[in-house]
C-alpha cells in the first residue's frame, strides 16, 4: 500500500492513487488517464481492463457483459472494481480521438426548468466553474438525500462552458424524476454532479462526411449537442436528424430544429411518430432514414435512445452500407430505482 489511505494503480507509464472504496475507473479518469467507458454501472462492458498483478474487489459480472474467457484472463470492469492492494493493469490501447477531460466534482444552481413536452422538461444548470467536455458526453447528477446518482447527457455544446442543458423525461416512480426533479426541484436550487463521463463523443476530424443522427425520446439531448458542435466547425455540414417519439404530445424542441434547418442549408429535421397519425412522418426512425437515403457509405451516425430503437437503427444503417466504425451509439441505459414506498 502506498500510503495509509490509498493504493496505487499502475497502467503502463501512468500511476494513479486509488482509495480503497474508490472504483478504479473513477481514479483513472480523475487523474487524466483515459479508459474507454460508457454506463459506469457495470452493464456495458466498455471499461474492462486486465489486472496483471495485485488484487481487486470485483463484483461478479454476467457473461453478457464480461465474457467468462475474459474473466479467466484477469479482466475486470474498472467501473465496478476497487483495489485491495497495489495493482498493475494492462494499459488500454491509446485512442487518439479519446476525450481528455479529467473527471471531477461539479456544482451549480438550477437556472431554468421548462416543460417542453408531455412528462418532459428541459433543465439548465448554471455552473460555479466551467466544465470541459466533448459533445455527446454526460454527467451523473446527485439525487439529493439518497446517495444515488442518475446520468444525463448534455444537450448543449462545450462552447457554452458556463451552463449545461439537460432533457429529462419522467420515469413512473423514478427516484430522480418523481422523487425530485418533477416534484420539488426549483430555480436557484443547488445541484452537484460528477463528469464528464462516457465515450459517446462527437468526432470532429470527420468533417467531410455527412451525419445521420437517430434519436428516440430524450435520446435527442446528446445529438443536439453533437449537431451544434458539428455546425460550429462547419455551418454547411450535411446533417440528417431523425427524432422518434410515440405521439405528438411527446415531441419537443421542434422550433429549435426547424430554426436550425432554416439557417443551415445542410440540416434536415425529420420528426417521426410511431403511434399516431399526423401530417408528418410516421413509423420508426431507422425505416424513415432508409426511405430517404439510398446509401450511407459516406456518412457517419450517432444513435441514442431506447435499446430496441438503437439496435434497429444500427441494422438500418448497415443495410445502407455505412461502415461499422462510423456508427456510434450511446451504450448506457439508466438504472431504474424507484422512490421508496
Ligand atoms: S461496464 Fe463499466 S462503463 Fe459500462
mmCIF file of N, CA and C and ligand atoms in Angstrom, residues 25 36-48 65 77-80 138, ligand 1:
data_model
loop_
_atom_site.group_PDB
_atom_site.id
_atom_site.type_symbol
_atom_site.label_atom_id
_atom_site.label_comp_id
_atom_site.label_asym_id
_atom_site.label_seq_id
_atom_site.Cartn_x
_atom_site.Cartn_y
_atom_site.Cartn_z
ATOM 1 N N UNK A 25 -12.012 2.996 -12.278
ATOM 2 C CA UNK A 25 -12.305 3.896 -13.405
ATOM 3 C C UNK A 25 -12.347 5.340 -12.929
ATOM 4 N N UNK A 36 -11.678 3.737 -21.892
ATOM 5 C CA UNK A 36 -12.995 3.814 -22.539
ATOM 6 C C UNK A 36 -14.085 3.439 -21.537
ATOM 7 N N UNK A 37 -15.175 4.173 -21.546
ATOM 8 C CA UNK A 37 -16.256 3.906 -20.586
ATOM 9 C C UNK A 37 -17.562 4.413 -21.131
ATOM 10 N N UNK A 38 -18.650 3.835 -20.622
ATOM 11 C CA UNK A 38 -19.949 4.308 -21.069
ATOM 12 C C UNK A 38 -20.948 4.378 -19.921
ATOM 13 N N UNK A 39 -21.366 3.210 -19.375
ATOM 14 C CA UNK A 39 -22.501 3.227 -18.444
ATOM 15 C C UNK A 39 -22.115 3.582 -17.014
ATOM 16 N N UNK A 40 -20.895 3.275 -16.602
ATOM 17 C CA UNK A 40 -20.446 3.441 -15.207
ATOM 18 C C UNK A 40 -21.357 2.687 -14.237
ATOM 19 N N UNK A 41 -22.011 1.623 -14.724
ATOM 20 C CA UNK A 41 -22.937 0.866 -13.876
ATOM 21 C C UNK A 41 -22.704 -0.641 -13.975
ATOM 22 N N UNK A 42 -21.645 -1.045 -14.703
ATOM 23 C CA UNK A 42 -21.386 -2.479 -14.818
ATOM 24 C C UNK A 42 -22.304 -3.193 -15.791
ATOM 25 N N UNK A 43 -22.888 -2.467 -16.747
ATOM 26 C CA UNK A 43 -23.836 -3.121 -17.660
ATOM 27 C C UNK A 43 -23.412 -3.136 -19.122
ATOM 28 N N UNK A 44 -22.318 -2.438 -19.475
ATOM 29 C CA UNK A 44 -21.981 -2.367 -20.909
ATOM 30 C C UNK A 44 -20.663 -3.067 -21.255
ATOM 31 N N UNK A 45 -19.770 -3.229 -20.312
ATOM 32 C CA UNK A 45 -18.507 -3.925 -20.569
ATOM 33 C C UNK A 45 -17.425 -3.066 -21.205
ATOM 34 N N UNK A 46 -17.723 -1.792 -21.475
ATOM 35 C CA UNK A 46 -16.760 -0.933 -22.183
ATOM 36 C C UNK A 46 -15.477 -0.706 -21.394
ATOM 37 N N UNK A 47 -15.571 -0.671 -20.069
ATOM 38 C CA UNK A 47 -14.447 -0.212 -19.241
ATOM 39 C C UNK A 47 -13.524 -1.343 -18.798
ATOM 40 N N UNK A 48 -13.634 -2.530 -19.419
ATOM 41 C CA UNK A 48 -12.862 -3.667 -18.914
ATOM 42 C C UNK A 48 -11.355 -3.410 -19.047
ATOM 43 N N UNK A 65 -21.922 -9.284 -20.182
ATOM 44 C CA UNK A 65 -21.196 -8.013 -20.027
ATOM 45 C C UNK A 65 -19.687 -8.248 -20.097
ATOM 46 N N UNK A 77 -14.252 -5.224 -14.637
ATOM 47 C CA UNK A 77 -14.896 -3.964 -15.026
ATOM 48 C C UNK A 77 -14.346 -2.870 -14.117
ATOM 49 N N UNK A 78 -13.606 -1.929 -14.706
ATOM 50 C CA UNK A 78 -12.939 -0.940 -13.847
ATOM 51 C C UNK A 78 -13.939 0.010 -13.191
ATOM 52 N N UNK A 79 -15.171 0.105 -13.722
ATOM 53 C CA UNK A 79 -16.159 0.980 -13.080
ATOM 54 C C UNK A 79 -16.769 0.323 -11.851
ATOM 55 N N UNK A 80 -16.486 -0.984 -11.652
ATOM 56 C CA UNK A 80 -17.038 -1.695 -10.501
ATOM 57 C C UNK A 80 -15.954 -2.169 -9.531
ATOM 58 N N UNK A 138 -21.814 12.820 -20.831
ATOM 59 C CA UNK A 138 -22.858 13.021 -19.833
ATOM 60 C C UNK A 138 -22.249 13.287 -18.459
HETATM 61 S S1 LIG B 1 -19.477 -1.651 -17.512
HETATM 62 FE FE1 LIG B 1 -18.097 -0.121 -16.850
HETATM 63 S S2 LIG B 1 -18.553 1.582 -18.114
HETATM 64 FE FE2 LIG B 1 -20.114 0.124 -18.593
#
